[in-house]
Amino acid sequence: MRRREFLCSAGFWPALQPAQQPAFDLLIRRGRVIDPSREFSAEADVAIRSGRVASIAAGLDPAQARQVLDARGMIVTPGLVDLHVHVYDGVAPLGIPADPNCIAKGVTTVLDAGSAGAHTFPGFRQYVIRIVETRVYALLNISVVGQATLSTDNPHGELLDLRYANPKLAIRTIEQNRDVILGVKIRLSKNIAGENDLRALGLAREAADAVGLPLMVHIGGTHSTVAEIVSRLKKGDVITHSFRGGDGGILDGRDRVLPEVRKAVERGVLLDVGHGAGSFSFRTAEKTFPQGVLPGTISSDVHQFNVNGPVFDLATTLSKFLHLGLSLEEVIRRATSNPAKAFAFPSGTGSLAPGGTADVSVFELREGRWEFVDALGDRRTGKLKLIPMATVKGGRLYGNAVIPVVRSG
Ligand SMILES: [Zn+2]
C-alpha cells in the first residue's frame, strides 16, 4: 500500500514519462508565405507535423520543432504544380527525368501532357509514376503511341495516321488508371496531325466526354484555324501554348485576340502557357495582356529540347511573367491554386491549408539583371528571378535544399 502511494505521488510520475516529443517535425521560419488558395501573403512560420501542415503563424517556437529551416528573406509557397511537362524519360524522345527537373526545382506535382498513349501508359505508370519522388499525374494522349514517334530527327507525329487515335482504348486505359490520369491530351500541329486535326479532335472529345475529364489541346501551326479548333472546346478544357508566336496563335493579323478565343475563355476554357521550345513569345504576351487576356495557368512544357534553355524550369518560366508585370502573388497563383483547380488533383494540392499534405517550396526572389529568352529567341532583361532553394514533400525535406537547416534532429 505504501509503495502504491509512493508511485502515485507527484514528482515521481514525470520521471517515468518518455522525454517530451517536439510538437513539430519541421518548422520553416520567418519566410514570406504566399498561399493564393487562402489569399494569404505575409511573413509567417510554417509548422509541419506527421506529413501535414500543422500551423501557419508568426512567432512559433523553434524549440518545439525537431528540424528548423531558416527562410528569412525567402518566399515560401505551396509545392508548385506544373500542368505541362514531359517526363517519360527513355520512351518519348522529349522525355526528361522527373526528379532533377521537377521536385528538385520546387515543383512537387506535375501533369505529364500526353507523353503516353493507351499502348505506352502501362510503362509510364510502372517505370515513372510509381518510382519517382515527384508526384506525377498524366494526361493520356488520344494516340495509342503517345509521343513516341516525334523527335528532331524524325519530325512525324502521332496523329499523321488517324488509325492511332483510338477513343475506345483511351477510355479503357483511363478507367483503369483514374487515380493518376486526369484528362486527355491532343497535339494538332501539321507535323503531328497533318490534315486530320479536326477529326482527331473529335475523337479526343469523344474519349474525354465518355470519362468526364477535361481535354488539353496543343495549338500552333495547325492545318485548321485556331478559331475552328477552340470553338470545339468546352468549359474546363485547356488550351496549351496559348501565348505562342507565329502561326496559329490566339492573335489575328492585327494583334487582336481572336473573338473565338475570348468566347472560349468566357465559357470557361482555360488558357495555359506551356512555354516549350516553340510555344511562348514575349511579344504575344505583351500584345495580349493589355487586351485583358491573361493565362489561367503558367506551365513550363519542360522537355529534352528546352531544359537547357530557354525554359530551364518552372521557376524561370514564372520569373518571365514577373518581368511581364504580374505580381508575385499572381504568378504563384497560376502555378499553385489555379492548376490545382483545373484538374482533379487530390484535395489540398497547391495549398498550404492546415491539415493538408505538407508540400512546400522555398524560393529566393533574387534581384539582378536577368536575361530571359523566349521560344523565338527574343530577349528581355528582368530584375527578379525566382531561385529554388528547398522543397518539402509530404513533410519531408527533399535532399537538395540549399538553405541552412538550423537544427536537424
Ligand atoms: Zn508538350
mmCIF file of C-alpha atoms in Angstrom, residues 51-391:
data_model
loop_
_atom_site.group_PDB
_atom_site.id
_atom_site.type_symbol
_atom_site.label_atom_id
_atom_site.label_comp_id
_atom_site.label_asym_id
_atom_site.label_seq_id
_atom_site.Cartn_x
_atom_site.Cartn_y
_atom_site.Cartn_z
ATOM 1 C CA GLY A 51 3.473 14.993 -43.079
ATOM 2 C CA ARG A 52 0.776 17.636 -42.770
ATOM 3 C CA VAL A 53 0.671 21.380 -42.361
ATOM 4 C CA ALA A 54 0.055 21.840 -38.643
ATOM 5 C CA SER A 55 0.013 25.603 -38.356
ATOM 6 C CA ILE A 56 0.905 28.798 -40.166
ATOM 7 C CA ALA A 57 1.503 31.691 -37.816
ATOM 8 C CA ALA A 58 4.081 34.249 -36.826
ATOM 9 C CA GLY A 59 6.416 33.571 -33.918
ATOM 10 C CA LEU A 60 6.074 29.812 -33.488
ATOM 11 C CA ASP A 61 8.616 28.458 -31.038
ATOM 12 C CA PRO A 62 11.595 26.847 -32.848
ATOM 13 C CA ALA A 63 12.342 24.850 -29.706
ATOM 14 C CA GLN A 64 9.107 22.973 -30.455
ATOM 15 C CA ALA A 65 10.462 21.603 -33.751
ATOM 16 C CA ARG A 66 12.728 18.683 -34.490
ATOM 17 C CA GLN A 67 14.093 20.394 -37.608
ATOM 18 C CA VAL A 68 14.125 24.110 -38.427
ATOM 19 C CA LEU A 69 14.654 25.755 -41.807
ATOM 20 C CA ASP A 70 15.697 29.384 -41.752
ATOM 21 C CA ALA A 71 13.665 31.028 -44.541
ATOM 22 C CA ARG A 72 14.303 34.659 -43.625
ATOM 23 C CA GLY A 73 14.225 36.767 -46.775
ATOM 24 C CA MET A 74 12.777 33.848 -48.762
ATOM 25 C CA ILE A 75 9.440 33.152 -50.424
ATOM 26 C CA VAL A 76 7.533 30.141 -49.079
ATOM 27 C CA THR A 77 4.770 28.712 -51.275
ATOM 28 C CA PRO A 78 2.719 25.566 -51.660
ATOM 29 C CA GLY A 79 4.674 22.995 -53.676
ATOM 30 C CA LEU A 80 4.360 24.223 -57.247
ATOM 31 C CA VAL A 81 2.103 22.441 -59.728
ATOM 32 C CA ASP A 82 3.277 22.290 -63.363
ATOM 33 C CA LEU A 83 0.424 21.423 -65.731
ATOM 34 C CA HIS A 84 2.629 20.635 -68.705
ATOM 35 C CA VAL A 85 5.821 18.573 -68.531
ATOM 36 C CA HIS A 86 7.272 15.557 -70.346
ATOM 37 C CA VAL A 87 8.837 13.027 -68.010
ATOM 38 C CA TYR A 88 8.524 9.704 -69.865
ATOM 39 C CA ASP A 89 12.293 9.542 -69.879
ATOM 40 C CA GLY A 90 13.700 6.965 -72.300
ATOM 41 C CA VAL A 91 10.454 6.330 -74.199
ATOM 42 C CA ALA A 92 9.097 9.643 -75.505
ATOM 43 C CA PRO A 93 12.005 11.376 -77.279
ATOM 44 C CA LEU A 94 11.046 14.597 -75.488
ATOM 45 C CA GLY A 95 11.173 12.966 -72.070
ATOM 46 C CA ILE A 96 13.451 14.035 -69.244
ATOM 47 C CA PRO A 97 13.905 12.605 -65.742
ATOM 48 C CA ALA A 98 11.224 13.962 -63.423
ATOM 49 C CA ASP A 99 13.044 14.457 -60.138
ATOM 50 C CA PRO A 100 16.047 16.641 -61.067
ATOM 51 C CA ASN A 101 13.767 18.844 -63.162
ATOM 52 C CA CYS A 102 10.645 18.976 -61.017
ATOM 53 C CA ILE A 103 10.821 18.271 -57.294
ATOM 54 C CA ALA A 104 14.447 19.437 -57.132
ATOM 55 C CA LYS A 105 13.242 22.751 -58.601
ATOM 56 C CA GLY A 106 10.331 23.385 -56.241
ATOM 57 C CA VAL A 107 7.689 21.553 -58.305
ATOM 58 C CA THR A 108 6.117 18.811 -56.211
ATOM 59 C CA THR A 109 3.238 17.928 -58.557
ATOM 60 C CA VAL A 110 3.264 17.660 -62.346
ATOM 61 C CA LEU A 111 0.957 16.686 -65.140
ATOM 62 C CA ASP A 112 2.710 14.862 -67.938
ATOM 63 C CA ALA A 113 0.939 16.214 -71.009
ATOM 64 C CA GLY A 114 0.408 13.271 -73.292
ATOM 65 C CA SER A 115 3.807 11.588 -73.408
ATOM 66 C CA ALA A 116 1.985 8.267 -73.090
ATOM 67 C CA GLY A 117 -0.965 6.862 -75.031
ATOM 68 C CA ALA A 118 -3.020 3.761 -74.318
ATOM 69 C CA HIS A 119 -0.307 1.366 -75.507
ATOM 70 C CA THR A 120 2.561 3.046 -73.684
ATOM 71 C CA PHE A 121 0.798 4.142 -70.491
ATOM 72 C CA PRO A 122 1.371 0.912 -68.502
ATOM 73 C CA GLY A 123 5.126 1.512 -68.784
ATOM 74 C CA PHE A 124 4.727 5.130 -67.756
ATOM 75 C CA ARG A 125 2.867 4.075 -64.664
ATOM 76 C CA GLN A 126 5.250 1.252 -63.823
ATOM 77 C CA TYR A 127 8.603 2.875 -64.504
ATOM 78 C CA VAL A 128 7.939 6.572 -63.863
ATOM 79 C CA ILE A 129 4.869 7.380 -61.772
ATOM 80 C CA ARG A 130 5.422 4.528 -59.329
ATOM 81 C CA ILE A 131 9.099 5.214 -58.843
ATOM 82 C CA VAL A 132 9.883 8.920 -58.877
ATOM 83 C CA GLU A 133 9.654 11.291 -55.904
ATOM 84 C CA THR A 134 7.786 13.956 -57.861
ATOM 85 C CA ARG A 135 4.020 13.461 -57.750
ATOM 86 C CA VAL A 136 3.378 12.633 -61.398
ATOM 87 C CA TYR A 137 -0.110 12.638 -62.927
ATOM 88 C CA ALA A 138 -0.871 12.270 -66.614
ATOM 89 C CA LEU A 139 -2.999 13.354 -69.496
ATOM 90 C CA LEU A 140 -3.463 10.393 -71.816
ATOM 91 C CA ASN A 141 -2.611 11.057 -75.440
ATOM 92 C CA ILE A 142 -5.509 10.172 -77.728
ATOM 93 C CA SER A 143 -2.953 8.467 -79.971
ATOM 94 C CA VAL A 144 -2.212 4.973 -78.706
ATOM 95 C CA VAL A 145 1.545 5.503 -79.163
ATOM 96 C CA GLY A 146 1.611 8.756 -77.215
ATOM 97 C CA GLN A 147 4.516 10.972 -78.165
ATOM 98 C CA ALA A 148 6.790 8.064 -79.054
ATOM 99 C CA THR A 149 7.309 8.994 -82.692
ATOM 100 C CA LEU A 150 8.303 12.625 -82.923
ATOM 101 C CA SER A 151 11.824 13.917 -82.423
ATOM 102 C CA THR A 152 14.086 16.427 -84.131
ATOM 103 C CA ASP A 153 15.436 13.546 -86.242
ATOM 104 C CA ASN A 154 12.024 12.131 -87.079
ATOM 105 C CA PRO A 155 9.555 15.025 -87.092
ATOM 106 C CA HIS A 156 6.485 12.933 -87.879
ATOM 107 C CA GLY A 157 3.946 12.922 -85.130
ATOM 108 C CA GLU A 158 1.494 10.543 -83.558
ATOM 109 C CA LEU A 159 -1.672 11.500 -85.458
ATOM 110 C CA LEU A 160 -0.485 11.558 -89.073
ATOM 111 C CA ASP A 161 -2.199 8.188 -89.282
ATOM 112 C CA LEU A 162 -5.597 8.712 -87.726
ATOM 113 C CA ARG A 163 -5.932 4.993 -87.028
ATOM 114 C CA TYR A 164 -3.710 5.620 -83.992
ATOM 115 C CA ALA A 165 -6.415 7.803 -82.431
ATOM 116 C CA ASN A 166 -8.483 5.247 -80.568
ATOM 117 C CA PRO A 167 -11.100 6.559 -78.139
ATOM 118 C CA LYS A 168 -12.155 3.072 -77.070
ATOM 119 C CA LEU A 169 -8.644 2.161 -75.922
ATOM 120 C CA ALA A 170 -8.144 5.586 -74.359
ATOM 121 C CA ILE A 171 -11.371 5.235 -72.374
ATOM 122 C CA ARG A 172 -10.416 1.760 -71.155
ATOM 123 C CA THR A 173 -6.936 2.932 -70.106
ATOM 124 C CA ILE A 174 -8.348 5.937 -68.256
ATOM 125 C CA GLU A 175 -10.965 3.829 -66.476
ATOM 126 C CA GLN A 176 -8.175 1.533 -65.268
ATOM 127 C CA ASN A 177 -5.970 4.404 -64.096
ATOM 128 C CA ARG A 178 -8.311 7.089 -62.849
ATOM 129 C CA ASP A 179 -6.150 7.692 -59.813
ATOM 130 C CA VAL A 180 -3.396 9.143 -61.997
ATOM 131 C CA ILE A 181 -4.897 10.033 -65.396
ATOM 132 C CA LEU A 182 -6.671 13.375 -65.097
ATOM 133 C CA GLY A 183 -7.600 14.120 -68.706
ATOM 134 C CA VAL A 184 -6.938 13.652 -72.414
ATOM 135 C CA LYS A 185 -4.205 15.333 -74.474
ATOM 136 C CA ILE A 186 -4.047 16.027 -78.171
ATOM 137 C CA ARG A 187 -1.439 17.789 -80.301
ATOM 138 C CA LEU A 188 -2.676 19.306 -83.514
ATOM 139 C CA SER A 189 0.256 20.887 -85.354
ATOM 140 C CA LYS A 190 0.598 19.938 -89.041
ATOM 141 C CA ASN A 191 3.697 17.799 -88.488
ATOM 142 C CA ILE A 192 1.781 15.843 -85.822
ATOM 143 C CA ALA A 193 -1.767 15.594 -87.156
ATOM 144 C CA GLY A 194 -1.476 16.664 -90.812
ATOM 145 C CA GLU A 195 -4.925 17.466 -92.112
ATOM 146 C CA ASN A 196 -6.522 15.196 -89.519
ATOM 147 C CA ASP A 197 -6.708 17.838 -86.800
ATOM 148 C CA LEU A 198 -10.462 18.369 -86.515
ATOM 149 C CA ARG A 199 -11.313 14.699 -86.919
ATOM 150 C CA ALA A 200 -8.677 13.750 -84.346
ATOM 151 C CA LEU A 201 -10.038 16.448 -82.029
ATOM 152 C CA GLY A 202 -13.495 14.913 -82.416
ATOM 153 C CA LEU A 203 -12.127 11.532 -81.313
ATOM 154 C CA ALA A 204 -10.330 13.086 -78.331
ATOM 155 C CA ARG A 205 -13.566 14.902 -77.441
ATOM 156 C CA GLU A 206 -15.427 11.587 -77.556
ATOM 157 C CA ALA A 207 -12.944 9.973 -75.135
ATOM 158 C CA ALA A 208 -12.833 12.944 -72.749
ATOM 159 C CA ASP A 209 -16.631 13.204 -72.642
ATOM 160 C CA ALA A 210 -17.040 9.471 -72.056
ATOM 161 C CA VAL A 211 -14.835 9.612 -68.938
ATOM 162 C CA GLY A 212 -15.971 13.095 -67.860
ATOM 163 C CA LEU A 213 -12.474 14.603 -67.835
ATOM 164 C CA PRO A 214 -11.044 17.731 -69.480
ATOM 165 C CA LEU A 215 -9.212 17.866 -72.766
ATOM 166 C CA MET A 216 -5.904 19.689 -73.187
ATOM 167 C CA VAL A 217 -5.299 20.875 -76.730
ATOM 168 C CA HIS A 218 -1.910 21.876 -78.086
ATOM 169 C CA ILE A 219 -2.317 24.613 -80.703
ATOM 170 C CA GLY A 220 0.175 26.110 -83.132
ATOM 171 C CA GLY A 221 0.943 25.594 -86.805
ATOM 172 C CA THR A 222 -2.302 23.706 -87.396
ATOM 173 C CA HIS A 223 -3.976 22.871 -90.710
ATOM 174 C CA SER A 224 -7.307 24.204 -89.426
ATOM 175 C CA THR A 225 -7.665 27.656 -87.884
ATOM 176 C CA VAL A 226 -7.433 28.317 -84.164
ATOM 177 C CA ALA A 227 -10.991 29.649 -84.381
ATOM 178 C CA GLU A 228 -12.219 26.274 -85.708
ATOM 179 C CA ILE A 229 -10.298 24.405 -83.021
ATOM 180 C CA VAL A 230 -11.276 26.471 -79.977
ATOM 181 C CA SER A 231 -14.932 26.553 -80.983
ATOM 182 C CA ARG A 232 -14.958 22.797 -80.247
ATOM 183 C CA LEU A 233 -13.714 23.259 -76.661
ATOM 184 C CA LYS A 234 -15.923 23.243 -73.579
ATOM 185 C CA LYS A 235 -15.824 24.608 -70.053
ATOM 186 C CA GLY A 236 -12.914 23.004 -68.238
ATOM 187 C CA ASP A 237 -10.897 22.231 -71.371
ATOM 188 C CA VAL A 238 -7.410 23.693 -71.604
ATOM 189 C CA ILE A 239 -5.585 25.359 -74.500
ATOM 190 C CA THR A 240 -1.835 24.978 -74.068
ATOM 191 C CA HIS A 241 0.799 27.056 -75.906
ATOM 192 C CA SER A 242 -1.709 29.923 -75.700
ATOM 193 C CA PHE A 243 0.899 32.683 -75.913
ATOM 194 C CA ARG A 244 2.934 31.280 -78.773
ATOM 195 C CA GLY A 245 4.308 33.467 -81.532
ATOM 196 C CA GLY A 246 3.953 32.993 -85.247
ATOM 197 C CA ASP A 247 1.449 30.732 -86.931
ATOM 198 C CA GLY A 248 -1.697 29.526 -85.267
ATOM 199 C CA GLY A 249 -1.722 31.597 -82.083
ATOM 200 C CA ILE A 250 -4.553 33.448 -80.374
ATOM 201 C CA LEU A 251 -3.936 36.825 -82.098
ATOM 202 C CA ASP A 252 -5.220 37.872 -85.516
ATOM 203 C CA GLY A 253 -3.081 39.585 -88.164
ATOM 204 C CA ARG A 254 -3.535 42.906 -86.359
ATOM 205 C CA ASP A 255 -2.515 41.554 -82.962
ATOM 206 C CA ARG A 256 -6.067 41.454 -81.588
ATOM 207 C CA VAL A 257 -7.224 38.490 -79.542
ATOM 208 C CA LEU A 258 -9.416 36.311 -81.754
ATOM 209 C CA PRO A 259 -13.100 36.667 -80.812
ATOM 210 C CA GLU A 260 -13.447 32.877 -80.726
ATOM 211 C CA VAL A 261 -10.690 32.720 -78.099
ATOM 212 C CA ARG A 262 -12.419 35.376 -75.983
ATOM 213 C CA LYS A 263 -15.682 33.438 -76.231
ATOM 214 C CA ALA A 264 -13.896 30.229 -75.244
ATOM 215 C CA VAL A 265 -12.412 31.923 -72.168
ATOM 216 C CA GLU A 266 -15.851 33.322 -71.279
ATOM 217 C CA ARG A 267 -17.379 29.856 -71.324
ATOM 218 C CA GLY A 268 -14.648 28.510 -69.034
ATOM 219 C CA VAL A 269 -11.876 27.276 -71.332
ATOM 220 C CA LEU A 270 -8.520 27.770 -69.610
ATOM 221 C CA LEU A 271 -5.516 29.397 -71.271
ATOM 222 C CA ASP A 272 -2.336 27.608 -70.233
ATOM 223 C CA VAL A 273 1.156 28.781 -71.120
ATOM 224 C CA GLY A 274 3.114 25.578 -71.970
ATOM 225 C CA HIS A 275 6.277 27.549 -72.793
ATOM 226 C CA GLY A 276 8.174 24.744 -74.509
ATOM 227 C CA ALA A 277 10.778 25.046 -77.206
ATOM 228 C CA GLY A 278 8.486 26.805 -79.676
ATOM 229 C CA SER A 279 5.419 27.970 -77.849
ATOM 230 C CA PHE A 280 5.913 31.129 -75.803
ATOM 231 C CA SER A 281 6.549 34.595 -77.158
ATOM 232 C CA PHE A 282 7.189 37.718 -75.072
ATOM 233 C CA ARG A 283 5.726 39.771 -77.897
ATOM 234 C CA THR A 284 2.462 37.789 -77.926
ATOM 235 C CA ALA A 285 2.134 38.200 -74.147
ATOM 236 C CA GLU A 286 2.918 41.922 -74.374
ATOM 237 C CA LYS A 287 0.231 42.358 -77.058
ATOM 238 C CA THR A 288 -2.329 40.167 -75.309
ATOM 239 C CA PHE A 289 -2.188 41.236 -71.648
ATOM 240 C CA PRO A 290 -3.282 44.858 -72.303
ATOM 241 C CA GLN A 291 -6.379 43.402 -74.011
ATOM 242 C CA GLY A 292 -7.345 41.855 -70.679
ATOM 243 C CA VAL A 293 -6.476 38.283 -71.595
ATOM 244 C CA LEU A 294 -4.099 36.577 -69.168
ATOM 245 C CA PRO A 295 -3.048 32.960 -68.721
ATOM 246 C CA GLY A 296 -5.088 30.980 -66.212
ATOM 247 C CA THR A 297 -2.101 28.746 -65.531
ATOM 248 C CA ILE A 298 1.628 29.090 -66.159
ATOM 249 C CA SER A 299 3.274 25.799 -67.116
ATOM 250 C CA SER A 300 6.721 25.075 -68.455
ATOM 251 C CA ASP A 301 6.350 22.272 -71.050
ATOM 252 C CA VAL A 302 9.866 21.445 -69.938
ATOM 253 C CA HIS A 303 11.396 18.688 -72.052
ATOM 254 C CA GLN A 304 14.578 17.410 -73.652
ATOM 255 C CA PHE A 305 14.862 20.237 -76.166
ATOM 256 C CA ASN A 306 14.353 23.198 -73.830
ATOM 257 C CA VAL A 307 15.548 22.087 -70.397
ATOM 258 C CA ASN A 308 18.960 23.613 -71.082
ATOM 259 C CA GLY A 309 17.245 26.782 -72.306
ATOM 260 C CA PRO A 310 15.147 28.665 -72.965
ATOM 261 C CA VAL A 311 12.796 27.020 -70.429
ATOM 262 C CA PHE A 312 15.176 25.522 -67.825
ATOM 263 C CA ASP A 313 12.387 25.016 -65.272
ATOM 264 C CA LEU A 314 9.060 26.310 -63.979
ATOM 265 C CA ALA A 315 10.656 28.894 -61.656
ATOM 266 C CA THR A 316 12.408 30.533 -64.620
ATOM 267 C CA THR A 317 9.147 30.482 -66.573
ATOM 268 C CA LEU A 318 7.358 32.181 -63.664
ATOM 269 C CA SER A 319 10.123 34.804 -63.494
ATOM 270 C CA LYS A 320 9.372 35.753 -67.110
ATOM 271 C CA PHE A 321 5.826 36.610 -66.045
ATOM 272 C CA LEU A 322 7.131 38.760 -63.187
ATOM 273 C CA HIS A 323 9.016 40.658 -65.858
ATOM 274 C CA LEU A 324 5.777 40.944 -67.876
ATOM 275 C CA GLY A 325 4.166 42.779 -64.962
ATOM 276 C CA LEU A 326 2.280 40.133 -62.992
ATOM 277 C CA SER A 327 2.702 40.401 -59.229
ATOM 278 C CA LEU A 328 4.426 37.658 -57.261
ATOM 279 C CA GLU A 329 1.041 36.582 -55.850
ATOM 280 C CA GLU A 330 -0.498 36.463 -59.343
ATOM 281 C CA VAL A 331 2.356 34.354 -60.634
ATOM 282 C CA ILE A 332 2.323 31.910 -57.692
ATOM 283 C CA ARG A 333 -1.472 31.559 -58.018
ATOM 284 C CA ARG A 334 -1.021 30.428 -61.628
ATOM 285 C CA ALA A 335 1.384 27.680 -60.545
ATOM 286 C CA THR A 336 -0.424 26.507 -57.390
ATOM 287 C CA SER A 337 -4.149 27.012 -56.763
ATOM 288 C CA ASN A 338 -5.155 27.631 -60.388
ATOM 289 C CA PRO A 339 -3.623 24.452 -61.825
ATOM 290 C CA ALA A 340 -4.877 22.514 -58.784
ATOM 291 C CA LYS A 341 -8.424 23.613 -59.676
ATOM 292 C CA ALA A 342 -8.052 22.884 -63.391
ATOM 293 C CA PHE A 343 -7.743 19.112 -62.979
ATOM 294 C CA ALA A 344 -8.899 16.645 -60.330
ATOM 295 C CA PHE A 345 -5.706 16.517 -58.270
ATOM 296 C CA PRO A 346 -6.097 15.219 -54.711
ATOM 297 C CA SER A 347 -7.641 17.799 -52.419
ATOM 298 C CA GLY A 348 -5.082 20.074 -50.814
ATOM 299 C CA THR A 349 -2.766 20.097 -53.854
ATOM 300 C CA GLY A 350 -1.382 23.589 -54.456
ATOM 301 C CA SER A 351 -2.392 24.818 -50.989
ATOM 302 C CA LEU A 352 -0.901 25.234 -47.530
ATOM 303 C CA ALA A 353 -4.215 24.872 -45.737
ATOM 304 C CA PRO A 354 -3.610 23.423 -42.243
ATOM 305 C CA GLY A 355 -4.421 19.739 -42.149
ATOM 306 C CA GLY A 356 -3.408 19.220 -45.771
ATOM 307 C CA THR A 357 -0.407 17.333 -47.101
ATOM 308 C CA ALA A 358 2.731 19.375 -46.442
ATOM 309 C CA ASP A 359 4.133 20.041 -49.907
ATOM 310 C CA VAL A 360 6.058 23.305 -49.572
ATOM 311 C CA SER A 361 8.577 25.155 -51.729
ATOM 312 C CA VAL A 362 11.075 27.801 -50.714
ATOM 313 C CA PHE A 363 12.490 30.282 -53.217
ATOM 314 C CA GLU A 364 14.797 33.216 -53.178
ATOM 315 C CA LEU A 365 13.494 36.160 -55.176
ATOM 316 C CA ARG A 366 16.884 37.353 -56.296
ATOM 317 C CA GLU A 367 17.426 40.838 -57.682
ATOM 318 C CA GLY A 368 19.767 41.364 -60.592
ATOM 319 C CA ARG A 369 19.864 41.834 -64.331
ATOM 320 C CA TRP A 370 18.429 38.596 -65.608
ATOM 321 C CA GLU A 371 18.346 37.883 -69.298
ATOM 322 C CA PHE A 372 15.302 35.839 -70.236
ATOM 323 C CA VAL A 373 14.845 34.239 -73.661
ATOM 324 C CA ASP A 374 11.518 33.138 -75.137
ATOM 325 C CA ALA A 375 10.858 30.306 -77.584
ATOM 326 C CA LEU A 376 11.549 32.560 -80.568
ATOM 327 C CA GLY A 377 14.910 33.703 -79.238
ATOM 328 C CA ASP A 378 13.597 37.145 -78.220
ATOM 329 C CA ARG A 379 15.274 38.510 -75.123
ATOM 330 C CA ARG A 380 14.105 40.622 -72.205
ATOM 331 C CA THR A 381 16.047 41.772 -69.191
ATOM 332 C CA GLY A 382 14.210 41.240 -65.929
ATOM 333 C CA LYS A 383 15.011 42.459 -62.438
ATOM 334 C CA LEU A 384 13.802 39.486 -60.429
ATOM 335 C CA LYS A 385 14.287 35.766 -60.626
ATOM 336 C CA LEU A 386 12.804 33.020 -58.508
ATOM 337 C CA ILE A 387 15.563 30.630 -57.468
ATOM 338 C CA PRO A 388 14.501 27.276 -55.965
ATOM 339 C CA MET A 389 16.083 26.832 -52.530
ATOM 340 C CA ALA A 390 14.302 23.936 -50.854
ATOM 341 C CA THR A 391 11.379 21.593 -51.435
#
